Coordinates of C-alpha atoms in Angstrom, one line a residue:
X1 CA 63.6 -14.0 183.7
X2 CA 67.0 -12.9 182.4
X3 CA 68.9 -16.0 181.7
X4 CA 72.2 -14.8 181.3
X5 CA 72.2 -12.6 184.2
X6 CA 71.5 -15.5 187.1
X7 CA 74.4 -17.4 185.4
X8 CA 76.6 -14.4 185.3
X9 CA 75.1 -13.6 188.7
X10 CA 75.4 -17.0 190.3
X11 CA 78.8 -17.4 188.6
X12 CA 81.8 -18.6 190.6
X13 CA 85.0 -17.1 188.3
X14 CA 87.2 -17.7 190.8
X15 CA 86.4 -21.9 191.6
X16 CA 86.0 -22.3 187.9
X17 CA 89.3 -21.3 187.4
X18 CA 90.4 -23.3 190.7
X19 CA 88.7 -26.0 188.4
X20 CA 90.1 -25.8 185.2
X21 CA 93.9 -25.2 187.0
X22 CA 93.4 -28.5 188.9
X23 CA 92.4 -29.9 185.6
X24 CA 95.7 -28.9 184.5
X25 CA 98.2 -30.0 186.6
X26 CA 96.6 -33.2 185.8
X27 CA 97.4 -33.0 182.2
X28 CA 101.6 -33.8 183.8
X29 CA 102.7 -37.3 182.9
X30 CA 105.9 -36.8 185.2
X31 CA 104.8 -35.9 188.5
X32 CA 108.2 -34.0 189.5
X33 CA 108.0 -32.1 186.1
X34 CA 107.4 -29.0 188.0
X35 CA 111.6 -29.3 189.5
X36 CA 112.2 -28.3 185.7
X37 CA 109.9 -25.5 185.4
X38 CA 111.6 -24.4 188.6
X39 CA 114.8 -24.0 187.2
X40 CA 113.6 -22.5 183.9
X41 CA 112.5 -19.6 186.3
X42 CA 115.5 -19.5 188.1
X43 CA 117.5 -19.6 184.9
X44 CA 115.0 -17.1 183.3
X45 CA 115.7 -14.6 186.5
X46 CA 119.7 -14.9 185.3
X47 CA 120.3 -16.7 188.6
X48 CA 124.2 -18.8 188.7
X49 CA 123.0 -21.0 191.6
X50 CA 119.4 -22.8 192.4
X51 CA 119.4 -24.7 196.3
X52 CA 116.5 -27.6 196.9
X53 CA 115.9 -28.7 200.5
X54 CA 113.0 -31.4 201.0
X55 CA 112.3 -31.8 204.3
X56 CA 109.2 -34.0 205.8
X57 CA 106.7 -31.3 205.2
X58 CA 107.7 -29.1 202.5
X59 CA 110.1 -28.5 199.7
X60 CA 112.4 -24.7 199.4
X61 CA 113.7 -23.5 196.5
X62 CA 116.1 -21.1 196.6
X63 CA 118.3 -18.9 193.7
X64 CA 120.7 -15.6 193.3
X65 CA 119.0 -14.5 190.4
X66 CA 116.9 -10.6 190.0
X67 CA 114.6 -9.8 192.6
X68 CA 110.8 -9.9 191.7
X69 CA 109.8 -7.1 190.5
X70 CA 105.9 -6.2 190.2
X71 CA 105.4 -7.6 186.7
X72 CA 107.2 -10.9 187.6
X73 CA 104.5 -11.2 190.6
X74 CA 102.2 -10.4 188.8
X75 CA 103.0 -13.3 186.1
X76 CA 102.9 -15.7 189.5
X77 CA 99.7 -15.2 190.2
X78 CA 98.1 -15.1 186.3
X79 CA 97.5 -17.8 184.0
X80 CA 99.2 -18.2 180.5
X81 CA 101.2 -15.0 180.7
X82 CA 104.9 -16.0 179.8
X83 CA 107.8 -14.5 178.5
X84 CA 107.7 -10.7 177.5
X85 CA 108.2 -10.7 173.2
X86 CA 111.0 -8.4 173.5
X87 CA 113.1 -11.6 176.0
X88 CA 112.9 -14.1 174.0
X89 CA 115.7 -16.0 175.9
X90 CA 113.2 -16.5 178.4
X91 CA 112.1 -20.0 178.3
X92 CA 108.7 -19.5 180.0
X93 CA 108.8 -16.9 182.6
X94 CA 105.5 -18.0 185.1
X95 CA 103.6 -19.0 182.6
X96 CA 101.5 -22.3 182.9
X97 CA 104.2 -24.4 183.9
X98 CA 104.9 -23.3 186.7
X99 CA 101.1 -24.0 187.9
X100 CA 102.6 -27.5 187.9
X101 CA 103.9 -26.9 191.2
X102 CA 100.6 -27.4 192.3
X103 CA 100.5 -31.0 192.2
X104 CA 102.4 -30.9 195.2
X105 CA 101.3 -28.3 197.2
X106 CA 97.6 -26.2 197.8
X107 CA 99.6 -22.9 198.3
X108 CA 102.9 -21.2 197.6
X109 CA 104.6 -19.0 200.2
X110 CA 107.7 -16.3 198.0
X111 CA 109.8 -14.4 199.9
X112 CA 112.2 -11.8 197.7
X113 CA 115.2 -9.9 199.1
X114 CA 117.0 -7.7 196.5
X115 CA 119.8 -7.2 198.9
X116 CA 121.6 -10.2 198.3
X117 CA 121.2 -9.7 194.2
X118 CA 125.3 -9.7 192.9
X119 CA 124.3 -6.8 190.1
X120 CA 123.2 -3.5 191.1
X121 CA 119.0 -3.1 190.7
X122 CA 117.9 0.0 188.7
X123 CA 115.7 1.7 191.0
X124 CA 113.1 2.9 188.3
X125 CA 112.1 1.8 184.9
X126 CA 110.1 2.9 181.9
X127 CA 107.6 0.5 182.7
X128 CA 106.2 0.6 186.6
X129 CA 105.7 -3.2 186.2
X130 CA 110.0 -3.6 185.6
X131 CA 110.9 -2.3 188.8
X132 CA 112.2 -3.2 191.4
X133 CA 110.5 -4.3 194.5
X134 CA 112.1 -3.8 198.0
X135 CA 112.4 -7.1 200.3
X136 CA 108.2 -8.5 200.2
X137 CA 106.4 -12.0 201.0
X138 CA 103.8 -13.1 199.6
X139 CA 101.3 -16.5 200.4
X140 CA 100.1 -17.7 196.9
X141 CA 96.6 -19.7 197.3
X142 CA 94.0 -21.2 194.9
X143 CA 96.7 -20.6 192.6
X144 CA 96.3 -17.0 191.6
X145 CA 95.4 -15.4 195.2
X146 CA 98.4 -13.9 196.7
X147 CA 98.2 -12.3 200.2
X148 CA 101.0 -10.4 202.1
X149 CA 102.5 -12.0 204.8
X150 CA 105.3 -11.5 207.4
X151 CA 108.7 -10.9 205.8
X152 CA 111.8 -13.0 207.0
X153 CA 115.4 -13.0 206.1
X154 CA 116.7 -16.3 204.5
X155 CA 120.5 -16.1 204.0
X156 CA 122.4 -15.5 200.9
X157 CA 119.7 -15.6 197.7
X158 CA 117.6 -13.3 196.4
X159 CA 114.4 -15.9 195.7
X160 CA 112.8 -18.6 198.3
X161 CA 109.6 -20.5 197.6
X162 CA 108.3 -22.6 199.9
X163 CA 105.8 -25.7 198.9
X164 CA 104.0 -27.1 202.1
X165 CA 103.7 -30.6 200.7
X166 CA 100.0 -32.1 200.2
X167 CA 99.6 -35.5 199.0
X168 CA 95.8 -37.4 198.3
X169 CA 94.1 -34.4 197.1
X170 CA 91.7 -34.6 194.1
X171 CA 94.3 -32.8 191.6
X172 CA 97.6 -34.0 193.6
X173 CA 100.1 -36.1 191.5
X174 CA 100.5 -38.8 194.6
X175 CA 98.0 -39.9 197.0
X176 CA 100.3 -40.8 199.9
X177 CA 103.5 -39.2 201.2
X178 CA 106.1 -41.9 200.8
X179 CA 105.3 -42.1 197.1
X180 CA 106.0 -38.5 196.9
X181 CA 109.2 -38.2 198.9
X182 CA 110.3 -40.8 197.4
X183 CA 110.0 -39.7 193.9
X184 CA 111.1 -35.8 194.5
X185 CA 114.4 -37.3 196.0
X186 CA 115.0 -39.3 193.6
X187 CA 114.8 -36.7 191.3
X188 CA 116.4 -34.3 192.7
X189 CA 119.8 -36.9 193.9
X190 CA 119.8 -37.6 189.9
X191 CA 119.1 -34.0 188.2
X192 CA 122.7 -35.0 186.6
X193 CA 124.6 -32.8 183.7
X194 CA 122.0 -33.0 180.9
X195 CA 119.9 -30.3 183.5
X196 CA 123.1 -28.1 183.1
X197 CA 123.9 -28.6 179.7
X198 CA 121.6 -26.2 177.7
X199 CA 121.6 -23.0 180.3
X200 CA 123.1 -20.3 179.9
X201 CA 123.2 -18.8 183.8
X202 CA 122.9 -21.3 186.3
X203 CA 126.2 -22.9 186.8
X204 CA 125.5 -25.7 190.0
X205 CA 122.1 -27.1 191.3
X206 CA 122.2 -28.1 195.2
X207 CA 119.7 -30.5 196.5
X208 CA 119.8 -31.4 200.6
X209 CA 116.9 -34.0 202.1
X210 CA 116.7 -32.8 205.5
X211 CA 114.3 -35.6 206.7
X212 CA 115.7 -39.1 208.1
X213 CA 113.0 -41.3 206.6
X214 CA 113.8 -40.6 203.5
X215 CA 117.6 -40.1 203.7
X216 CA 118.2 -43.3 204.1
X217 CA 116.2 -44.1 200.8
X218 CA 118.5 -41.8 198.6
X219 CA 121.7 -39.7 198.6
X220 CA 121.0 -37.2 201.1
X221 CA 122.9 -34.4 199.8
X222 CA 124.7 -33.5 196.3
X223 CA 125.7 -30.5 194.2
X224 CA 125.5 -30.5 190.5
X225 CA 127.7 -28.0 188.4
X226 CA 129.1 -27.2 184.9
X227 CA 132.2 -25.9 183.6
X228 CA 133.8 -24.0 180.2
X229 CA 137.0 -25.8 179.6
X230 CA 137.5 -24.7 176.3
X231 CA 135.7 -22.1 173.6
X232 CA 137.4 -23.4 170.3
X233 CA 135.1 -21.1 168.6
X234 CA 132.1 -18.7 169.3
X235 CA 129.7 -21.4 168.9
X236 CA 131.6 -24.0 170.4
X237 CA 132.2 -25.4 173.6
X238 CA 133.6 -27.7 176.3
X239 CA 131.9 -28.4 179.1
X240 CA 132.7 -30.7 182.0
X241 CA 129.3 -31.8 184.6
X242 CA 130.5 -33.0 187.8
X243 CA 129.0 -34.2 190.9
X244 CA 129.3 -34.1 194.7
X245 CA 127.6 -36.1 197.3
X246 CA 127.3 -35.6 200.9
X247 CA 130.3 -37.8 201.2
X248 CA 132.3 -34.7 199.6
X249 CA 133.4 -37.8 197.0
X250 CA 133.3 -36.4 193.3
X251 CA 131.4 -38.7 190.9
X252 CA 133.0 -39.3 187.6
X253 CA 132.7 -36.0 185.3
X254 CA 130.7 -36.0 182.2
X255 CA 131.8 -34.0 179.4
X256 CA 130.2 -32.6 176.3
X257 CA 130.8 -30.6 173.4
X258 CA 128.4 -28.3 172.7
X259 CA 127.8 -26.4 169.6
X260 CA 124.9 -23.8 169.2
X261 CA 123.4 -21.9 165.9
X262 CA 121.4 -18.9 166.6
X263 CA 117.7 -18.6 165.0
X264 CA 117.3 -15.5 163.0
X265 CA 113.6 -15.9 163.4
X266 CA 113.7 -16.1 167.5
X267 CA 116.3 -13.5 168.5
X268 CA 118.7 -14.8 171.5
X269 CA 117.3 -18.6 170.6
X270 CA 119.6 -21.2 169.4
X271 CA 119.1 -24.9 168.1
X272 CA 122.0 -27.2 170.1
X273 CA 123.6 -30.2 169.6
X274 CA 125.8 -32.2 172.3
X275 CA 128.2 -34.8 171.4
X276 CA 128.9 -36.9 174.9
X277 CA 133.0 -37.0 175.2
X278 CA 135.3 -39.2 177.6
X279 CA 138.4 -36.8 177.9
X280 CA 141.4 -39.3 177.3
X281 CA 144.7 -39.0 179.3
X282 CA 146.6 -37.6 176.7
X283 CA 144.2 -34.5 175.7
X284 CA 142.2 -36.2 173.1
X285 CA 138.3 -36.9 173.3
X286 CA 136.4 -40.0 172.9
X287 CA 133.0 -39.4 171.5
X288 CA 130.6 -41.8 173.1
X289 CA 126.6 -42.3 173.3
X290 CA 124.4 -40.4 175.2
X291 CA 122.8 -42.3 178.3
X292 CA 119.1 -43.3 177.8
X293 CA 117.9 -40.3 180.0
X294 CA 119.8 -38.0 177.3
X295 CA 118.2 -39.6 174.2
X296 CA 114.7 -37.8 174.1
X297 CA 114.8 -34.0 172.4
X298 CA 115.3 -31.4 174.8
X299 CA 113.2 -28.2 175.6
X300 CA 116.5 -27.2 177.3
X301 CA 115.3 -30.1 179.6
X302 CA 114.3 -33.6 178.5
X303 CA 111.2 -33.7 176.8
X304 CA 109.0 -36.8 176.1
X305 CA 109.6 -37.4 172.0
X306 CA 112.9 -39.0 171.2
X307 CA 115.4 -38.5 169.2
X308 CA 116.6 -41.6 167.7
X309 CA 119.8 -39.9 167.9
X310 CA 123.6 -41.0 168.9
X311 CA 124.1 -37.5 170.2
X312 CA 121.6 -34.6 172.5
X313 CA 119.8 -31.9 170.4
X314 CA 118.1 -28.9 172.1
X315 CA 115.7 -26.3 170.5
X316 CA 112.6 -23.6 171.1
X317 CA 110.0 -26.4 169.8
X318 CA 106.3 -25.8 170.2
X319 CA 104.7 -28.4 172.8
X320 CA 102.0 -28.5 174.7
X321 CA 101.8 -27.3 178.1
X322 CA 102.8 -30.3 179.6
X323 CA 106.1 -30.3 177.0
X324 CA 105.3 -33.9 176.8
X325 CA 105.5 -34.5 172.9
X326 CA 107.1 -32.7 169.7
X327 CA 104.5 -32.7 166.7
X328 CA 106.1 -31.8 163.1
X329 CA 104.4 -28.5 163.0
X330 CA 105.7 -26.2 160.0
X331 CA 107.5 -24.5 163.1
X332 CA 108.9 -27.5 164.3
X333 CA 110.1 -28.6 160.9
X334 CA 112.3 -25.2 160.6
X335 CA 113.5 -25.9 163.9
X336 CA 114.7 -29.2 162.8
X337 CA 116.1 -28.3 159.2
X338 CA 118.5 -25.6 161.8
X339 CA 119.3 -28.3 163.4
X340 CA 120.4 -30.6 160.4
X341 CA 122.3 -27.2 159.2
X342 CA 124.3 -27.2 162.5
X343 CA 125.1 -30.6 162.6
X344 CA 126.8 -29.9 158.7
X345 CA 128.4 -27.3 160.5
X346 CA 129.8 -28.9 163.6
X347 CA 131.2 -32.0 161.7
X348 CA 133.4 -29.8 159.4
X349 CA 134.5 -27.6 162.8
X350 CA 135.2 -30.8 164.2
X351 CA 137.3 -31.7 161.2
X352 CA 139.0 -28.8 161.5
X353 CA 139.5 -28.9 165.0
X354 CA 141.0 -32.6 164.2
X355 CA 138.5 -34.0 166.6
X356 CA 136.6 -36.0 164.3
X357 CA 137.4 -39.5 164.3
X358 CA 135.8 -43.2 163.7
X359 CA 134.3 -43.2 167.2
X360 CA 132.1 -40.3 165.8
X361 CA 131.4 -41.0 162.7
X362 CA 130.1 -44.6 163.8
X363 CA 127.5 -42.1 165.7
X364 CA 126.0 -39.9 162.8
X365 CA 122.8 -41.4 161.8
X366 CA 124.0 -42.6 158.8
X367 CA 121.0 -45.1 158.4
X368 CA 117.4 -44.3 157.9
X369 CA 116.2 -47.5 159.3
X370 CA 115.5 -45.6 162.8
X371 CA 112.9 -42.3 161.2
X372 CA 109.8 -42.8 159.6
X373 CA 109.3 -41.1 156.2
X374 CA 107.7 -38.4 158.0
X375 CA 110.3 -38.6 161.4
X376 CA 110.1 -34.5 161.8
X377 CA 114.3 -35.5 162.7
X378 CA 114.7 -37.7 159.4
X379 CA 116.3 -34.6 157.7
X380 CA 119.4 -35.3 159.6
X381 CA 120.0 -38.7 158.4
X382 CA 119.1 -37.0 154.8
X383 CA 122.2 -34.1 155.9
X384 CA 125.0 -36.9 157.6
X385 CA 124.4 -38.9 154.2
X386 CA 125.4 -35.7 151.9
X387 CA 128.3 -35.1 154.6
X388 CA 129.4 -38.5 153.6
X389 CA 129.2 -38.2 150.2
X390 CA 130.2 -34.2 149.7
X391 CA 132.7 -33.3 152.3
X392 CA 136.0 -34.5 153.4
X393 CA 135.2 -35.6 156.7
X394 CA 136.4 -40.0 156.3
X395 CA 139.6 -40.0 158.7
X396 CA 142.5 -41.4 155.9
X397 CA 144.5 -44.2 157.0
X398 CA 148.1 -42.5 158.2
X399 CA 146.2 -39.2 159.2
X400 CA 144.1 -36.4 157.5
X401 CA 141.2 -36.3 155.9
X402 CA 139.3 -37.2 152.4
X403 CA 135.9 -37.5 150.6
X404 CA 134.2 -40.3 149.5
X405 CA 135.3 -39.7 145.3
X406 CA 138.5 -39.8 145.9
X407 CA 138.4 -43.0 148.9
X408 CA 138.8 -46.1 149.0
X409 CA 137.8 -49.1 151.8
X410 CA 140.9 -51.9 152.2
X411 CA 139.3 -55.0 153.4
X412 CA 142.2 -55.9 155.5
X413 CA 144.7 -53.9 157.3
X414 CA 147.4 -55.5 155.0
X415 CA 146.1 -54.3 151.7
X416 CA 146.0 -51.0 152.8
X417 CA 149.6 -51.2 154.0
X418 CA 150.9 -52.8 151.0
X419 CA 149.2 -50.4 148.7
X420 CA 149.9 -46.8 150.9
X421 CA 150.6 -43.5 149.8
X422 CA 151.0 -43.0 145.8
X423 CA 150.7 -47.1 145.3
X424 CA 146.9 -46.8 145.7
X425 CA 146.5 -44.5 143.0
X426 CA 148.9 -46.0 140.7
X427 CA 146.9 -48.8 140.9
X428 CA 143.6 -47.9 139.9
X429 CA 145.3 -45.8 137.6
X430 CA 142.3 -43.6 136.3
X431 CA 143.7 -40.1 136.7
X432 CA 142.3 -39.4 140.4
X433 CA 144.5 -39.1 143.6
X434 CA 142.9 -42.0 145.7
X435 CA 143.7 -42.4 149.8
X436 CA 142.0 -45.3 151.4
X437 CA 139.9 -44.6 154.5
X438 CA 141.3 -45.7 157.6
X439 CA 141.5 -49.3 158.4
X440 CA 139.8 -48.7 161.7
X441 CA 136.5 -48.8 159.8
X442 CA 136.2 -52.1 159.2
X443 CA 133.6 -54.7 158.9
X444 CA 135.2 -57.6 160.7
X445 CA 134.5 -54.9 163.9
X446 CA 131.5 -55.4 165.3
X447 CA 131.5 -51.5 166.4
X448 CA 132.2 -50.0 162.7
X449 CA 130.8 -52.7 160.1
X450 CA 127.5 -50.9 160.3
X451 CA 129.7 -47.8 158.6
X452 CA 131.7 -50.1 157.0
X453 CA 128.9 -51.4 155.3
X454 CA 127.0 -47.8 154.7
X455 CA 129.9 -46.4 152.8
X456 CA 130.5 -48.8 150.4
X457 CA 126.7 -48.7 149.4
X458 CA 126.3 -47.7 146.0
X459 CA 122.7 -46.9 146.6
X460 CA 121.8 -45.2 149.8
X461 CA 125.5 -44.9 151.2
X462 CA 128.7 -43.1 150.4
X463 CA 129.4 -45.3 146.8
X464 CA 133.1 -46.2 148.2
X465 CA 134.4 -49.3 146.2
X466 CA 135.9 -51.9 149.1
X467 CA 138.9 -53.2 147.4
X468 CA 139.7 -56.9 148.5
X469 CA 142.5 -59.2 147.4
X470 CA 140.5 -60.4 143.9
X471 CA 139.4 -56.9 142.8
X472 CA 143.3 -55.9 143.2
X473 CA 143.8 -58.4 140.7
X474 CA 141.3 -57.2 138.9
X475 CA 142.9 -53.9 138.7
X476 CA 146.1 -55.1 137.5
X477 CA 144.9 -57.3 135.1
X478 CA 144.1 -53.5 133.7
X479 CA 147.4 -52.0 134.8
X480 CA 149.9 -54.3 133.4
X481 CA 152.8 -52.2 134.0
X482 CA 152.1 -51.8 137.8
X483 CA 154.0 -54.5 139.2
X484 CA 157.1 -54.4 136.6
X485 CA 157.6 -51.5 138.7
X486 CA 158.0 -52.7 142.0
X487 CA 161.1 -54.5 143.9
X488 CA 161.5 -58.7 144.7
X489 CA 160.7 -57.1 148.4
X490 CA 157.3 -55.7 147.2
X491 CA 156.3 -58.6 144.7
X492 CA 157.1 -61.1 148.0
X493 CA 154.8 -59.2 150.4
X494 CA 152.4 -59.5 147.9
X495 CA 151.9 -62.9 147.2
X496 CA 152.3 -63.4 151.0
X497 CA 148.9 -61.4 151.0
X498 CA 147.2 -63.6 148.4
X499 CA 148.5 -66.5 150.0
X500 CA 146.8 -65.7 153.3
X501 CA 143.3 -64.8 150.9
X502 CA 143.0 -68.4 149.3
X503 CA 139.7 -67.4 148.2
X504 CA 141.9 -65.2 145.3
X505 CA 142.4 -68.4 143.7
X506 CA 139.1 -70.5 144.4
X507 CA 138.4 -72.4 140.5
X508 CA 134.4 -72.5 140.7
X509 CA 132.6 -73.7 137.2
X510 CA 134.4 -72.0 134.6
X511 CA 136.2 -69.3 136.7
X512 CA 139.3 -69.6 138.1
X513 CA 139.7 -66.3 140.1
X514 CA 143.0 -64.5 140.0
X515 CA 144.7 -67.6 138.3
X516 CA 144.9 -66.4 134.4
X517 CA 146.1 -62.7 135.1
X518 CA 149.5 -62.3 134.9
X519 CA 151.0 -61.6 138.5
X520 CA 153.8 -63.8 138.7
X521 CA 157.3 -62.5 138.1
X522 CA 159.5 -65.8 136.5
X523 CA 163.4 -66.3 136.5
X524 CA 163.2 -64.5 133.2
X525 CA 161.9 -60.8 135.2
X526 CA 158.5 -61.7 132.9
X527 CA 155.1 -61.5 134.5
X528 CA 152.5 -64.9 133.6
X529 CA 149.6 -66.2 134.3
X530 CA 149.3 -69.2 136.9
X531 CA 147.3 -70.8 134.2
X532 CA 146.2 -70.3 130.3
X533 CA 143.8 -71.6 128.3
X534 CA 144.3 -74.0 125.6
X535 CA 143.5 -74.6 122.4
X536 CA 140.4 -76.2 123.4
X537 CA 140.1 -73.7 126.0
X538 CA 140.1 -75.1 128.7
X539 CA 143.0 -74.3 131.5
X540 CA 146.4 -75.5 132.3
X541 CA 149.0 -74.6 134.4
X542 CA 151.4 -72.5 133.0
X543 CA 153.3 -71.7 136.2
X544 CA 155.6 -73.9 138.1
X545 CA 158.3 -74.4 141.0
X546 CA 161.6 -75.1 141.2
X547 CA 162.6 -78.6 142.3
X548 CA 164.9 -78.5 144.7
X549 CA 167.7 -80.4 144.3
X550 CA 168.9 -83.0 147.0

């Protein structure tokens, strides 16, 4: 008996595949993934607009984007087959995601009118398999069977799919109906701007649920769109994300700016980062944290692995099908040392911009406490720690900018007033320019003391000496002719700063703080000490008031 020919004989290729497909949908851990590989598609197709209606039995998608053309139907009904090599800005045109669909659904009904496609469609091609199909529909079942069906007209797009909804099935995502409406809507009512933020076509997303039970579960009706407010430079930009429900009421906008760094390796890819921004009244921006939603890596949509970042990064990284987790692959490191490159590069365009400011800064993951040794994103606290220690990018008090060598931290707002401009440097008086970083770093704020306390480190931070009230007393022990050279006005302000610092003076053991360096102007225009030692060394006072007379 040949063996292998009953198998190969009494083999079923087209239920083993049915198999292996249902395995896969399985492999989802978000049930409504599949409303992400939908608008990959849509975005992949150059489409500006995407429409979602859910009704009772079945979900339609629509978009403007190209008409099919035979190669694209054919990449519907294979398995595996994405992007061609030469468009790499295609995210994943057909390939296995969009099997995902499946978990919802035993069969797919597309219907494609180039008619209502905005661009013109070249009516031949070099390849057969690029052109252009007149208006077709097709029914999709056991995921790779497509049969013609009756065409029908369906408004202004080029695309429709239609998913009859299934629920209880052995491969289905949800085994009853409520559980599935429930989730789709909510889903689609709360796509938000992050779904936006890293396209490069699609411009709004419109979702209507056209069934009572569950409109009254959910916001029946909403529009989600993005808009360029500002291109400071060619890979910059500043988007605003707004929403509309079916009450036509706006929600508040979110904005973002976006910068991008193009991958030499991946022609057309980029690596992104997005800082979240409130837009204040007078022009200026606010940088601010990400929500939680926004805090895992993005495969142009929210993947599983986070981030453990203040800010949203976006890149090409390898997952697996499911684009459920980022492993550091030797891929996936590159991708992340881009992205460490382009967050060098934004801060200084920021600088330059003068956008950057403490509310950023506080931001930058400055501390490593958050990535493992081998975090695949530790290399960007490794990059925001040079910044801090290379580049002039600390915001000086009175405006500008500085670096850490030539910085120094005031402990209180006072000090840094007292000694501004030229004073600083006079004081420490070691042949540097010094400018002390602004006082809005500081570490009796609960919001900046983690910085605060980073860039005075002399080990793992920036190496910033914090001056206080004693260790300017230190200096001038060092600098004798520093206050001979300032006015009564001066000399009063500061001992009114000393005064309010009592611990300048504290006398513990053998120490008695600021108390035997000479400070004190006399009637005489001399400078003493408050107290000397002896000849038996041990301190006296040496400085006293006038009595009154009465």
């Amino acid at each position: 008996m040949e063996v292998s020919k009953f198998v190969t004989d009494n083999l079923d290729t087209q239920e083993m595949l049915s198999r292996s497909l249902q395995n896969l949908v399985k492999l989802y851990a978000d049930p409504v993934h599949f409303v992400y590989e939908l608008i990959q598609n849509a975005e992949d197709a150059g489409a500006t607009r995407i429409a979602f209606v859910l009704t009772e039995h079945q979900l339609e998608v629509l978009h403007d984007g190209r008409p099919f053309t035979v190669g694209d139907l054919k990449r519907l009904c294979d398995v595996g087959v994405s992007a061609k090599p030469e468009d790499l800005n295609a995210i994943g045109k057909f390939g296995i995601g969009f099997k995902s669909v499946f978990t919802i659904c035993d069969e797919v009904y597309l219907y494609s009118d180039p008619n209502h496609y905005a661009k013109s469609v070249p009516s031949e091609s070099s390849s057969s398999e690029d052109t252009a199909m007149p208006s077709f529909a097709v029914r999709i079942r056991d995921f790779v069977v497509p049969e013609d069906i009756p065409f029908e007209p369906f408004g202004n797009y080029t695309t429709k799919f239609i998913f009859p909804l299934v629920a209880g099935r052995p491969y289905s995502s949800f085994q009853d109906f409520d559980k599935l409406w429930s989730e789709l809507g909510e889903r689609l009512a709360h796509l938000g701007a992050s779904t936006l933020l890293f396209l490069r076509h699609i411009q709004s997303i419109e979702y209507k649920i056209d069934f009572r039970e569950q409109m009254r579960k959910t916001i029946p009706y909403g529009i989600h769109s993005l808009e360029t407010l500002d291109t400071p430079s060619a890979n910059c930009r500043v988007v605003s994300a707004t929403g509309r429900t079916h009450r036509q009421k706006e929600e508040p906008a979110s904005a973002f700016i976006v910068f991008s760094r193009p991958l030499v390796q991946s022609l057309g890819r980029t690596v992104d980062i997005a800082f979240p921004i409130e837009i204040q009244e007078d022009g200026s921006c606010r940088f601010i944290a990400p929500k939680e939603e926004q805090r895992n890596v993005f495969l142009y949509f929210p993947t599983d692995t986070p981030s453990n970042l203040n800010f949203i990064i976006q890149g090409p990284y390898q997952t697996p099908p499911t684009r459920a987790t980022i492993s550091p692959t030797a891929d996936n490191i590159e991708l992340a040392k881009e992205t460490a490159e382009l967050l060098h590069e934004s801060i200084l365009k920021l600088r330059d911009l003068g956008w950057l400011n403490v509310d950023l800064l506080r931001l930058l993951p400055f501390s490593g406490q958050a990535f493992g040794v081998k975090d695949l994103f530790r290399i960007l606290h490794t990059k925001t720690v040079t910044l801090f220690q290379k580049e002039v990018i600390l915001p000086k008090e009175g405006g500008g900018y500085i670096d850490a060598v030539h910085a120094k931290l005031a402990e209180t707002k006072g000090l840094a007033a007292l000694f501004a401009g030229e004073l600083l440097t006079d004081l420490v008086h070691d042949n540097r320019d010094y400018a002390w970083v602004t006082t809005m770093i500081s570490i009796e704020k609960e919001e900046t003391k983690e910085l605060y306390a980073f860039l005075r480190n002399h080990g793992h931070g920036a190496s910033i000496d914090s001056l206080t009230p004693p260790t300017v007393c230190s200096l001038l022990k060092n600098n004798p002719g520093f206050l001979p050279r300032r006015d009564n006005a001066w000399l009063v302000d500061f001992y009114n700063l000393l005064a309010a610092n009592p611990g300048s003076f504290s006398i513990v053991g053998t120490s008695v703080g600021c108390l035997d360096i000479e400070l004190f102007k006399t009637d005489k225009d001399t400078f003493v000490a408050a107290k000397v030692r002896n000849e038996g060394k041990h301190y006296e006072w040496n400085l006293f008031l006038p009595v009154e007379a009465t």
